Amino acid sequence: MIVKPGFMIVCHQFNEIQFMEEEMHGITDKPIILWLIAATAVSTISALKTGIHKHKSLDTWFLVTEQSTYVIGATAEGYIANLHWGNRLEKLDDLNATMTDTFFVQNPPPTYVTEELPVFGGLRFRDNVLMVEFPDGVRELNLLYSGKANITDNYLLDLDLRDGNRTDVLVTLHYEIDIENDIIRRSYTIRNGMDKRINVSKAFSAAWHLPTTLGSDEKREIMTLAGEWGSEAMVQSTELRPGVTHVIQSQRGFPSHVSYPYFAIRQVPSDVNPSTEVYFGALAWSGSWEITAHTSLFGTTRVVGGMHHQDFGWSLDPNESFTTPVFAAGFTNKGMPGARKLLPRHVRKYQKKNLATQKDDSVYHPVLYNSWEAMTFDISVDKQLELAEMAAPLGIELFVVDDGWFGARDNDSAGLGDWYVNKKKFPHGMKPLADRVHELGMKFGIWYEPEGVNPNSDLYREHPDWVFYYDARNQLVLNLALPEVQEYLFNSMSSFITDNDVDYIKWDMNRPWGEVSMHNYDRNPREAWTLSVRGFYNIIDKLKEAHPKLWIESCASGGGRMDIGILEKTDQVWTSDNTRPDARIMIQYGASLFLPPRAQYSWVTDSPWDANTNIPLSFRFHVSFMGGLGIGSKINEFTKEQTEEATAWVSLYKQIRPVIQNGDLDWLVQPSRLSELVAVSQTTSRDQSEAVVLGYRHNSPFSTPLNWVRLRNLDKSATYTIKVWGSDPHEAEEEYESTGALLMHRGIMLNSLNSAMFKSVVVWLQRK
Ligand code: DGJ
């Protein structure tokens, strides 16, 4: 046996030594010493470590995260099947992939195999993920393990599959594990090894297999997010039933408000099964998408998803390849609170990895001011200057000029696409305003809708061939698949950013796509759906590269583009145009399933949405405290008292935002449309040293006191000081101490949430 550098010894049975590719610094060039270590290891190392490991003799791979294990293996025939996904295994068990016996003749084995990449073709009759059309009219694939697998750095696995019928289509399955967050990221690359062009007509990203439920009366529920403009991310739950396929999707060119590319499937606890197992996942794709979940009579569920297959097409010339977006999914045995912790943490981790602006946890998302709700298109340098002068003393850190600053843009029927300053409104350009905002100590932000163009615009008059022609909201959508369109947008935005010292962009997108095609294109015109999203990503990547300090917010008429893919490229999302606080709680509840708290913005406004309801300023602030804070009110019409109150709330927010923005957001009382409208959230720092509880009671028609609310995730042996603010930001209305154990086992009384309408409370806990 040769001891190789970089290998570490892991023993899973007393007399079996296995060498795993794991880093072992310092002793890599000393084989003799290693042998001594091996002798010790034999008796001590038996556990299956986190990372990716291949079984010593079988074609079986173990993807081991902190709390879960995902096992895949090749059958003798070459099918790559999922063998386990769930609680963490202890050893490199001898899990061998075998074909399921034929259950009855109508369902041959490939139908039942838990294939990682079930393609269209062969005797597979369940949901598939990949379909290819060959020049001779054949559309069948049969992808089988080629014998080549590659593990990199203990967290990446590539498995090569070849077409067992034609042997000249190659697919590489990609797996990446996020060990600490129990998440697996999957995608694949398909390569054309033939000498003729082929067409890919469906390219979902992955198939996930949930094991069978335990008994015949066990139930699983699927949780998804539905919505519309102004009512984004509404949580839905429904039971999974055998023989039923649930489909969630967007065919609009962007992820949309109507449904979100997210699912969670949880075991419903019963008298005999206390399980709190949850499988959850999300697509990292900002275009049209689809996720389906089919449940069999045996209680297994197959989830497939990726770019929407409707009107999808991609040409592959000889040797060309295509890589799908990532479909990330995870497992937890800690119920929905566990799922709600892991996915936002995962998204945050990839934000930190990919974005210079997000690397540092101690750089907080700024408190912003944006006059859109207060003024809509009625903006000018004088009015914006007046607001900026008022915003700075409130504690605002970022001043954003929204729609209306460019071209002939007085309403939404003209000017979109003409990205030069409207001289009537800003006679000396944008720089004087940007300079003054900077002098006042704030950052300067500006709104763009780069994909949009009004027919009444210079851009459209010059380049009528740059659009997908389908009129809605008086506007068309630019075809970002065209390199010249990408170039125009990048150049005009980049020079504007440089010339005006822009720190932040709100990237909006306000209409679904239609007539999506490529004209006079010698490849498949359906590529436009995918190319446009890639073009959009390309402009963002280039802007981020050219301006490493630039922050970008993703917005699409509110929260229409807040998939986890865009969150790996931008800093934050605008969750909804609906700023009515009681609606917002419901929206934030749903969005918290996947958004890191810091990425979710919420504004305090005068809110036209609740014109006939008297919602106190304190309630508005407390709702907006849940993530990044913004103000969108007519601050120039604030009374002296309102200005003082707002200033004090902003100041309190800045004190608690390290917890709010970097902590884990959990819900102690979930908001519901049906109950008496109580909701309580708790955001806890990862080291449990601090927590912020936000409590809301919109209404209590029965005047019953609120029950004790038990906190979570605290250090039970520590003592915490607790400060409670109700409607007065200047003074805490309660201050006391309690142990973590008492706070978690008995709970706290939120006395301020009495029977009056729209009462709310901020509780700040700090470990002594
Ligand atoms: C839709 C956005 O969601 C709003 O916040 C605002 O920016 C408008 N567009 C401007 O047209």
Tab-separated table of C-alpha atoms in Angstrom, residues 407-748:
chain	number	residue	atom	x	y	z
A	407	GLY	CA	-35.078	60.649	-20.715
A	408	ALA	CA	-38.577	62.043	-21.184
A	409	ARG	CA	-39.807	60.155	-18.157
A	410	ASP	CA	-42.762	61.931	-16.557
A	411	ASN	CA	-44.864	58.798	-16.268
A	412	ASP	CA	-44.464	55.185	-17.281
A	413	SER	CA	-45.294	55.752	-20.941
A	414	ALA	CA	-42.062	57.350	-22.129
A	415	GLY	CA	-38.318	57.531	-21.773
A	416	LEU	CA	-37.499	54.037	-20.551
A	417	GLY	CA	-34.259	52.986	-22.202
A	418	ASP	CA	-32.865	56.514	-22.516
A	419	TRP	CA	-30.334	56.358	-19.726
A	420	TYR	CA	-29.292	59.994	-19.706
A	421	VAL	CA	-30.376	62.587	-17.204
A	422	ASN	CA	-33.613	64.492	-17.804
A	423	LYS	CA	-32.370	68.041	-18.181
A	424	LYS	CA	-35.655	69.620	-17.172
A	425	LYS	CA	-35.530	67.912	-13.797
A	426	PHE	CA	-31.759	67.912	-13.303
A	427	PRO	CA	-30.448	70.848	-15.391
A	428	HIS	CA	-26.827	70.340	-14.354
A	429	GLY	CA	-26.903	66.568	-14.463
A	430	MET	CA	-26.946	64.186	-11.498
A	431	LYS	CA	-23.508	65.029	-10.126
A	432	PRO	CA	-24.535	68.040	-7.998
A	433	LEU	CA	-27.141	65.918	-6.196
A	434	ALA	CA	-24.755	62.974	-5.799
A	435	ASP	CA	-22.073	65.321	-4.430
A	436	ARG	CA	-24.415	66.882	-1.912
A	437	VAL	CA	-25.660	63.464	-0.794
A	438	HIS	CA	-22.049	62.413	-0.249
A	439	GLU	CA	-21.282	65.664	1.614
A	440	LEU	CA	-24.182	64.878	3.897
A	441	GLY	CA	-22.466	61.609	4.726
A	442	MET	CA	-24.807	59.340	2.771
A	443	LYS	CA	-24.213	56.980	-0.105
A	444	PHE	CA	-25.866	57.725	-3.420
A	445	GLY	CA	-28.127	55.279	-5.226
A	446	ILE	CA	-30.068	55.346	-8.461
A	447	TRP	CA	-32.898	53.361	-10.090
A	448	TYR	CA	-32.566	51.560	-13.409
A	449	GLU	CA	-34.810	49.290	-15.375
A	450	PRO	CA	-32.220	48.128	-17.868
A	451	GLU	CA	-34.350	45.501	-19.606
A	452	GLY	CA	-37.263	47.893	-20.160
A	453	VAL	CA	-37.872	50.179	-23.118
A	454	ASN	CA	-40.856	52.394	-23.946
A	455	PRO	CA	-41.883	52.529	-27.608
A	456	ASN	CA	-41.813	56.263	-26.971
A	457	SER	CA	-38.073	56.466	-26.394
A	458	ASP	CA	-35.034	57.446	-28.408
A	459	LEU	CA	-33.578	54.005	-27.818
A	460	TYR	CA	-36.545	52.244	-29.415
A	461	ARG	CA	-36.675	54.712	-32.304
A	462	GLU	CA	-33.009	53.984	-32.993
A	463	HIS	CA	-33.082	50.232	-32.388
A	464	PRO	CA	-36.535	48.780	-32.977
A	465	ASP	CA	-34.815	45.463	-33.618
A	466	TRP	CA	-33.488	45.220	-30.060
A	467	VAL	CA	-36.758	44.183	-28.427
A	468	PHE	CA	-39.048	41.231	-27.845
A	469	TYR	CA	-42.187	42.759	-29.312
A	470	TYR	CA	-45.058	42.353	-26.886
A	471	ASP	CA	-46.557	45.495	-25.412
A	472	ALA	CA	-47.534	45.724	-21.718
A	473	ARG	CA	-47.270	48.572	-19.169
A	474	ASN	CA	-46.561	50.788	-22.194
A	475	GLN	CA	-43.278	49.086	-22.520
A	476	LEU	CA	-41.329	46.400	-24.272
A	477	VAL	CA	-38.501	44.201	-23.088
A	478	LEU	CA	-35.044	44.486	-24.570
A	479	ASN	CA	-33.533	41.296	-25.883
A	480	LEU	CA	-30.563	40.938	-23.563
A	481	ALA	CA	-29.460	37.897	-25.520
A	482	LEU	CA	-28.006	40.304	-28.088
A	483	PRO	CA	-24.396	41.197	-27.296
A	484	GLU	CA	-24.906	44.729	-28.665
A	485	VAL	CA	-27.758	45.295	-26.184
A	486	GLN	CA	-25.612	44.051	-23.314
A	487	GLU	CA	-22.839	46.332	-24.468
A	488	TYR	CA	-25.116	49.379	-24.703
A	489	LEU	CA	-26.506	48.792	-21.239
A	490	PHE	CA	-23.189	48.036	-19.609
A	491	ASN	CA	-21.475	51.042	-21.177
A	492	SER	CA	-24.191	53.526	-20.381
A	493	MET	CA	-24.639	52.280	-16.820
A	494	SER	CA	-20.951	51.929	-16.108
A	495	SER	CA	-20.074	55.424	-17.291
A	496	PHE	CA	-23.015	56.912	-15.394
A	497	ILE	CA	-21.824	55.138	-12.238
A	498	THR	CA	-18.301	56.447	-12.697
A	499	ASP	CA	-19.297	59.990	-13.650
A	500	ASN	CA	-21.698	60.383	-10.746
A	501	ASP	CA	-19.974	58.338	-8.035
A	502	VAL	CA	-22.952	56.021	-7.771
A	503	ASP	CA	-22.700	53.615	-4.814
A	504	TYR	CA	-25.856	51.591	-5.339
A	505	ILE	CA	-28.264	50.575	-8.071
A	506	LYS	CA	-31.851	49.459	-7.702
A	507	TRP	CA	-32.249	47.144	-10.721
A	508	ASP	CA	-35.947	46.947	-11.496
A	509	MET	CA	-37.875	44.913	-14.119
A	510	ASN	CA	-41.548	45.553	-14.590
A	511	ARG	CA	-43.105	43.275	-17.099
A	512	PRO	CA	-43.200	39.642	-18.133
A	513	TRP	CA	-41.597	38.591	-21.361
A	514	GLY	CA	-43.503	37.602	-24.481
A	515	GLU	CA	-42.610	36.837	-28.099
A	516	VAL	CA	-39.228	35.711	-26.874
A	517	SER	CA	-37.170	34.720	-29.887
A	518	MET	CA	-34.007	35.327	-31.839
A	519	HIS	CA	-34.514	36.667	-35.336
A	520	ASN	CA	-32.330	35.673	-38.270
A	521	TYR	CA	-30.473	33.322	-35.977
A	522	ASP	CA	-28.875	30.188	-37.350
A	523	ARG	CA	-29.288	28.265	-34.101
A	524	ASN	CA	-32.409	27.419	-32.140
A	525	PRO	CA	-34.416	30.672	-31.667
A	526	ARG	CA	-35.732	29.273	-28.359
A	527	GLU	CA	-32.288	29.905	-26.908
A	528	ALA	CA	-33.473	33.478	-26.379
A	529	TRP	CA	-35.124	32.483	-23.053
A	530	THR	CA	-31.836	31.302	-21.631
A	531	LEU	CA	-29.511	33.703	-23.403
A	532	SER	CA	-31.428	36.716	-22.092
A	533	VAL	CA	-31.057	35.593	-18.496
A	534	ARG	CA	-27.395	34.915	-19.100
A	535	GLY	CA	-27.105	38.371	-20.701
A	536	PHE	CA	-28.715	39.900	-17.628
A	537	TYR	CA	-26.283	37.999	-15.364
A	538	ASN	CA	-23.414	39.060	-17.598
A	539	ILE	CA	-24.178	42.783	-17.243
A	540	ILE	CA	-24.470	42.458	-13.463
A	541	ASP	CA	-21.204	40.504	-13.227
A	542	LYS	CA	-19.412	43.061	-15.393
A	543	LEU	CA	-20.777	45.987	-13.362
A	544	LYS	CA	-19.729	44.296	-10.122
A	545	GLU	CA	-16.284	43.660	-11.574
A	546	ALA	CA	-15.831	47.183	-12.927
A	547	HIS	CA	-17.188	48.756	-9.725
A	548	PRO	CA	-16.267	46.413	-6.866
A	549	LYS	CA	-17.885	48.668	-4.265
A	550	LEU	CA	-21.198	48.943	-6.103
A	551	TRP	CA	-24.229	47.527	-4.283
A	552	ILE	CA	-27.108	46.209	-6.347
A	553	GLU	CA	-30.681	45.601	-5.259
A	554	SER	CA	-32.802	43.191	-7.293
A	555	CYS	CA	-36.385	44.320	-7.815
A	556	ALA	CA	-39.092	43.262	-10.261
A	557	SER	CA	-42.278	45.207	-9.483
A	558	GLY	CA	-41.453	44.392	-5.870
A	559	GLY	CA	-40.385	40.820	-5.168
A	560	GLY	CA	-40.658	39.293	-8.627
A	561	ARG	CA	-36.992	38.417	-8.922
A	562	MET	CA	-35.722	37.095	-5.626
A	563	ASP	CA	-34.532	33.597	-6.441
A	564	ILE	CA	-31.368	32.317	-4.796
A	565	GLY	CA	-29.455	32.724	-8.092
A	566	ILE	CA	-29.859	36.494	-8.129
A	567	LEU	CA	-28.840	36.575	-4.476
A	568	GLU	CA	-25.444	35.185	-5.452
A	569	LYS	CA	-24.983	38.172	-7.745
A	570	THR	CA	-26.689	41.061	-5.980
A	571	ASP	CA	-26.669	42.362	-2.433
A	572	GLN	CA	-30.338	42.509	-1.553
A	573	VAL	CA	-33.881	42.330	-2.861
A	574	TRP	CA	-36.899	44.584	-2.733
A	575	THR	CA	-39.391	42.165	-1.272
A	576	SER	CA	-42.649	43.864	-2.243
A	577	ASP	CA	-44.209	47.130	-3.338
A	578	ASN	CA	-46.763	46.530	-0.639
A	579	THR	CA	-45.455	48.507	2.315
A	580	ARG	CA	-48.568	48.105	4.437
A	581	PRO	CA	-46.990	46.675	7.577
A	582	ASP	CA	-49.549	43.990	8.417
A	583	ALA	CA	-49.324	42.651	4.859
A	584	ARG	CA	-45.597	42.962	5.018
A	585	ILE	CA	-45.335	40.638	8.003
A	586	MET	CA	-46.971	37.868	5.943
A	587	ILE	CA	-44.651	38.587	3.016
A	588	GLN	CA	-41.560	38.616	5.222
A	589	TYR	CA	-42.681	35.374	6.836
A	590	GLY	CA	-42.683	33.599	3.472
A	591	ALA	CA	-39.537	35.246	2.165
A	592	SER	CA	-37.644	34.329	5.339
A	593	LEU	CA	-37.676	30.704	4.151
A	594	PHE	CA	-34.839	31.491	1.801
A	595	LEU	CA	-33.652	35.094	2.168
A	596	PRO	CA	-30.843	35.970	4.572
A	597	PRO	CA	-32.354	38.654	6.837
A	598	ARG	CA	-29.878	41.294	5.673
A	599	ALA	CA	-30.913	40.829	2.047
A	600	GLN	CA	-34.596	41.555	2.621
A	601	TYR	CA	-35.496	45.248	2.570
A	602	SER	CA	-38.529	46.831	4.096
A	603	TRP	CA	-39.533	50.492	4.148
A	604	VAL	CA	-41.454	52.613	6.577
A	605	THR	CA	-43.923	54.605	4.471
A	606	ASP	CA	-47.059	56.689	4.731
A	607	SER	CA	-48.358	53.787	2.704
A	608	PRO	CA	-51.161	54.438	0.275
A	609	TRP	CA	-51.929	50.775	0.876
A	610	ASP	CA	-53.483	51.465	4.261
A	611	ALA	CA	-54.940	54.928	3.750
A	612	ASN	CA	-57.963	54.232	5.944
A	613	THR	CA	-56.146	52.446	8.712
A	614	ASN	CA	-54.299	54.211	11.443
A	615	ILE	CA	-51.085	52.272	11.806
A	616	PRO	CA	-48.657	53.917	14.244
A	617	LEU	CA	-45.155	54.868	13.166
A	618	SER	CA	-43.742	52.530	15.809
A	619	PHE	CA	-45.537	49.542	14.234
A	620	ARG	CA	-44.242	50.530	10.801
A	621	PHE	CA	-40.671	50.707	12.090
A	622	HIS	CA	-40.877	47.453	14.011
A	623	VAL	CA	-42.032	45.577	10.930
A	624	SER	CA	-39.227	47.114	8.879
A	625	PHE	CA	-36.702	46.188	11.591
A	626	MET	CA	-36.823	42.574	10.447
A	627	GLY	CA	-34.197	42.972	7.714
A	628	GLY	CA	-32.603	45.930	5.938
A	629	LEU	CA	-34.385	49.131	6.964
A	630	GLY	CA	-35.605	51.831	4.600
A	631	ILE	CA	-37.821	54.886	4.810
A	632	GLY	CA	-40.116	55.927	1.996
A	633	SER	CA	-42.382	58.429	3.759
A	634	LYS	CA	-42.916	62.090	2.944
A	635	ILE	CA	-40.312	63.076	5.481
A	636	ASN	CA	-40.703	66.691	4.392
A	637	GLU	CA	-44.226	66.575	5.839
A	638	PHE	CA	-43.238	64.872	9.102
A	639	THR	CA	-44.177	66.799	12.252
A	640	LYS	CA	-41.399	67.611	14.721
A	641	GLU	CA	-42.549	64.681	16.879
A	642	GLN	CA	-42.576	62.289	13.946
A	643	THR	CA	-39.069	63.394	12.947
A	644	GLU	CA	-37.824	62.855	16.497
A	645	GLU	CA	-39.519	59.493	16.724
A	646	ALA	CA	-38.180	58.308	13.370
A	647	THR	CA	-34.667	59.464	14.275
A	648	ALA	CA	-34.793	57.543	17.534
A	649	TRP	CA	-36.073	54.358	15.846
A	650	VAL	CA	-33.303	54.551	13.244
A	651	SER	CA	-30.778	54.957	16.029
A	652	LEU	CA	-32.167	51.916	17.890
A	653	TYR	CA	-32.149	49.909	14.658
A	654	LYS	CA	-28.454	50.653	14.193
A	655	GLN	CA	-27.762	49.234	17.642
A	656	ILE	CA	-29.600	45.989	17.018
A	657	ARG	CA	-28.749	45.494	13.363
A	658	PRO	CA	-25.654	43.338	13.935
A	659	VAL	CA	-28.044	40.691	15.293
A	660	ILE	CA	-30.833	41.477	12.846
A	661	GLN	CA	-28.652	41.394	9.748
A	662	ASN	CA	-26.299	38.528	10.610
A	663	GLY	CA	-28.479	36.388	12.839
A	664	ASP	CA	-30.910	33.565	12.125
A	665	LEU	CA	-34.513	34.667	11.724
A	666	ASP	CA	-37.011	32.312	13.303
A	667	TRP	CA	-40.744	32.638	14.038
A	668	LEU	CA	-42.133	31.974	17.486
A	669	VAL	CA	-45.703	32.779	16.530
A	670	GLN	CA	-46.400	32.466	12.847
A	671	PRO	CA	-48.509	35.155	11.235
A	672	SER	CA	-51.823	33.976	9.977
A	673	ARG	CA	-54.661	35.610	8.150
A	674	LEU	CA	-57.141	33.716	10.283
A	675	SER	CA	-56.099	34.182	13.879
A	676	GLU	CA	-56.237	37.389	15.773
A	677	LEU	CA	-53.231	38.549	13.821
A	678	VAL	CA	-50.404	38.009	16.195
A	679	ALA	CA	-46.887	37.356	14.963
A	680	VAL	CA	-43.617	37.077	16.860
A	681	SER	CA	-40.186	36.636	15.305
A	682	GLN	CA	-36.832	36.030	16.951
A	683	THR	CA	-33.499	36.738	15.312
A	684	THR	CA	-30.561	35.241	17.180
A	685	SER	CA	-26.849	35.805	16.705
A	686	ARG	CA	-24.994	32.659	15.713
A	687	ASP	CA	-23.045	32.655	18.989
A	688	GLN	CA	-26.288	33.042	21.002
A	689	SER	CA	-24.953	36.142	22.698
A	690	GLU	CA	-27.785	38.371	21.477
A	691	ALA	CA	-31.293	38.101	20.146
A	692	VAL	CA	-34.018	40.466	18.988
A	693	VAL	CA	-37.647	39.515	19.379
A	694	LEU	CA	-40.195	41.471	17.359
A	695	GLY	CA	-43.809	41.069	18.398
A	696	TYR	CA	-46.913	42.334	16.625
A	697	ARG	CA	-50.576	42.272	17.475
A	698	HIS	CA	-52.728	43.888	14.842
A	699	ASN	CA	-55.985	43.294	16.583
A	700	SER	CA	-57.421	41.446	19.523
A	701	PRO	CA	-61.183	41.443	19.214
A	702	PHE	CA	-61.557	39.107	22.202
A	703	SER	CA	-59.312	41.116	24.534
A	704	THR	CA	-57.563	37.995	25.760
A	705	PRO	CA	-54.007	38.506	26.977
A	706	LEU	CA	-51.291	37.092	24.835
A	707	ASN	CA	-49.853	33.800	26.078
A	708	TRP	CA	-46.310	33.463	27.237
A	709	VAL	CA	-44.018	33.206	24.244
A	710	ARG	CA	-41.152	30.753	24.582
A	711	LEU	CA	-37.877	31.879	23.072
A	712	ARG	CA	-35.446	29.576	21.285
A	713	ASN	CA	-31.781	28.998	20.535
A	714	LEU	CA	-30.449	30.817	23.594
A	715	ASP	CA	-27.588	29.779	25.841
A	716	LYS	CA	-29.597	28.135	28.586
A	717	SER	CA	-27.065	28.601	31.367
A	718	ALA	CA	-26.393	32.269	30.574
A	719	THR	CA	-28.135	35.285	32.042
A	720	TYR	CA	-29.508	37.809	29.573
A	721	THR	CA	-30.394	41.425	30.098
A	722	ILE	CA	-33.670	42.181	28.397
A	723	LYS	CA	-34.888	45.552	27.192
A	724	VAL	CA	-38.336	46.083	25.786
A	725	TRP	CA	-39.528	49.003	23.665
A	726	GLY	CA	-43.175	49.576	22.814
A	727	SER	CA	-44.371	52.726	21.127
A	728	ASP	CA	-41.709	55.036	22.570
A	729	PRO	CA	-38.253	54.716	21.040
A	730	HIS	CA	-36.674	57.099	23.562
A	731	GLU	CA	-37.134	54.878	26.543
A	732	ALA	CA	-37.305	51.140	27.140
A	733	GLU	CA	-40.581	50.344	28.855
A	734	GLU	CA	-39.211	47.269	30.612
A	735	GLU	CA	-35.740	46.169	31.598
A	736	TYR	CA	-34.938	42.949	33.466
A	737	GLU	CA	-32.689	39.907	33.595
A	738	SER	CA	-33.438	36.259	33.070
A	739	THR	CA	-31.636	33.029	32.346
A	740	GLY	CA	-31.664	31.465	28.929
A	741	ALA	CA	-33.334	28.377	30.368
A	742	LEU	CA	-36.220	30.338	31.842
A	743	LEU	CA	-36.654	32.359	28.661
A	744	MET	CA	-36.826	29.198	26.614
A	745	HIS	CA	-38.823	26.959	28.945
A	746	ARG	CA	-41.279	29.414	30.446
A	747	GLY	CA	-40.977	32.279	27.977
A	748	ILE	CA	-41.642	35.991	28.091
